[in-house]
Amino acid sequence: MKGTAIYHSTVGDIQLDYEDGAVTALKNADADAKADAPNELTELVFRQLDEYFAGTRKTFDFPYRLHGTPFQEKVWAALREIPYGETRSYKDIAEAIGHPKAFRAVGMANHANPIFIAIPCHRVIGASGSLVGYGGGLEMKRALLELERTNSK
């Protein structure tokens, strides 16, 4: 079974796509997205997002399914290792996956992350500490990082 749900957050509407009991995408909601009837999976994800935005959830454990290249999957695994409230540079991620010169490719894999927030690509910043590129937009990235900074103290 395939479906879509819309989560209304403080940083904008988030579209949750799912198939066969696993989340396949968490992204900014498409303008024409239509929500299907809630189910166990969408209720679980919404509860975890509620907890995240309330500052009480630091990691996510809902089921999801990723479809990427082996390199992308390595990058996404490294993103999940970035602690709540902390950031890493693209270079840090490239070094962590054993490809120290592949920071541009890391940026592309980061951009292709299908499940934002739960796979925390917002925690990756430029080498100078600047906020660069985020699929949800820089305002959302700034808000997510501030939320985590505030709640990690």
C-alpha positions as CSV (number, residue, x, y, z in Angstrom):
1,M,0.0,0.0,0.0
2,K,1.3,3.4,-1.0
3,G,0.2,6.8,0.4
4,T,0.9,10.3,1.5
5,A,0.3,12.3,4.7
6,I,0.9,15.9,5.4
7,Y,2.4,17.0,8.8
8,H,1.9,20.7,9.7
9,S,5.0,21.8,11.5
10,T,6.4,25.1,12.8
11,V,8.8,25.2,9.8
12,G,6.2,24.4,7.2
13,D,4.2,21.6,5.8
14,I,6.1,18.3,5.6
15,Q,5.0,15.6,3.1
16,L,5.4,12.0,4.3
17,D,5.3,9.4,1.5
18,Y,5.1,5.7,2.4
19,E,4.9,2.3,0.8
20,D,4.3,-1.1,2.3
21,G,4.7,0.0,5.9
22,A,7.9,2.1,5.5
23,V,8.5,5.8,4.9
24,T,10.0,6.5,1.5
25,A,10.2,10.3,1.7
26,L,10.0,13.1,4.2
27,K,10.2,16.5,2.4
28,N,8.7,19.9,2.0
29,A,5.1,19.3,1.0
30,D,4.3,19.6,-2.7
31,A,1.6,22.3,-3.3
32,D,-0.8,19.8,-4.8
33,A,-0.1,16.9,-2.3
34,K,-3.2,15.2,-1.1
35,A,-3.2,13.3,2.2
36,D,-4.6,9.8,2.5
37,A,-6.4,8.6,5.6
38,P,-4.1,8.3,8.7
39,N,-2.8,4.9,9.6
40,E,-0.5,3.3,12.2
41,L,2.7,4.4,10.3
42,T,1.7,8.0,9.8
43,E,0.5,8.3,13.4
44,L,3.9,6.9,14.6
45,V,5.9,9.4,12.4
46,F,3.7,12.3,13.4
47,R,4.1,11.5,17.1
48,Q,7.9,11.3,16.6
49,L,7.9,14.6,14.7
50,D,5.7,16.2,17.5
51,E,8.3,15.0,20.0
52,Y,11.2,16.3,17.9
53,F,9.6,19.8,17.5
54,A,8.8,19.8,21.3
55,G,12.6,19.2,21.9
56,T,12.1,15.8,23.6
57,R,13.1,13.5,20.7
58,K,16.7,13.4,19.6
59,T,16.6,10.4,17.1
60,F,13.9,8.7,15.0
61,D,13.1,5.0,14.8
62,F,10.2,4.8,12.5
63,P,10.6,2.3,9.6
64,Y,11.9,3.8,6.4
65,R,13.3,2.5,3.1
66,L,16.1,4.3,1.2
67,H,16.9,3.9,-2.4
68,G,20.3,5.3,-3.3
69,T,23.7,4.4,-4.7
70,P,26.2,2.7,-2.3
71,F,28.0,6.0,-2.0
72,Q,24.7,7.9,-1.1
73,E,23.8,5.2,1.5
74,K,27.3,5.6,3.1
75,V,26.8,9.4,3.3
76,W,23.2,8.9,4.8
77,A,24.6,6.5,7.4
78,A,27.2,9.0,8.3
79,L,24.5,11.7,8.7
80,R,22.7,9.6,11.2
81,E,25.9,9.5,13.3
82,I,25.9,13.3,13.8
83,P,24.8,13.9,17.3
84,Y,21.7,16.0,18.0
85,G,22.6,19.7,18.4
86,E,25.9,19.3,16.6
87,T,27.1,20.0,13.1
88,R,29.7,18.6,10.7
89,S,31.1,20.0,7.5
90,Y,30.9,18.3,4.1
91,K,34.6,17.6,4.4
92,D,34.1,16.0,7.9
93,I,31.5,13.6,6.3
94,A,33.8,12.8,3.4
95,E,36.6,11.9,5.8
96,A,34.2,9.9,7.9
97,I,33.2,7.7,5.0
98,G,36.8,7.2,3.8
99,H,36.7,9.6,0.8
100,P,38.4,12.7,2.1
101,K,38.4,14.5,-1.3
102,A,34.8,13.7,-2.1
103,F,33.2,16.6,-0.2
104,R,31.3,17.8,-3.4
105,A,29.9,14.3,-3.9
106,V,28.9,14.3,-0.2
107,G,27.0,17.6,-0.9
108,M,25.2,16.0,-3.8
109,A,24.3,12.9,-1.7
110,N,23.2,15.2,1.1
111,H,20.9,17.0,-1.3
112,A,19.5,13.6,-2.5
113,N,18.6,12.6,1.0
114,P,14.9,11.5,0.7
115,I,14.1,11.6,4.4
116,F,15.1,15.0,5.8
117,I,15.0,15.7,9.6
118,A,15.1,12.0,10.5
119,I,18.3,11.6,8.4
120,P,19.7,14.9,9.6
121,C,21.2,16.5,6.5
122,H,20.4,19.9,8.1
123,R,23.4,19.3,10.5
124,V,25.9,19.6,7.6
125,I,27.3,23.0,7.1
126,G,30.0,24.7,5.0
127,A,33.7,24.4,6.0
128,S,33.6,28.1,7.2
129,G,30.6,27.3,9.5
130,S,28.2,28.9,7.0
131,L,24.7,27.5,6.4
132,V,24.8,26.3,2.8
133,G,22.3,24.3,0.7
134,Y,19.3,22.5,2.2
135,G,16.5,20.9,0.4
136,G,14.0,22.4,2.9
137,G,15.5,25.9,2.4
138,L,17.9,27.8,4.5
139,E,15.3,29.3,6.8
140,M,14.2,25.7,7.7
141,K,17.8,24.6,8.2
142,R,18.4,27.6,10.5
143,A,15.2,26.9,12.5
144,L,16.0,23.2,12.9
145,L,19.6,23.9,14.1
146,E,18.3,26.5,16.5
147,L,15.7,24.1,17.8
148,E,18.4,21.5,18.4
149,R,20.8,23.9,20.0
150,T,18.2,25.2,22.4
151,N,17.1,21.7,23.4
152,S,20.6,20.1,23.7
153,K,21.6,22.2,26.7
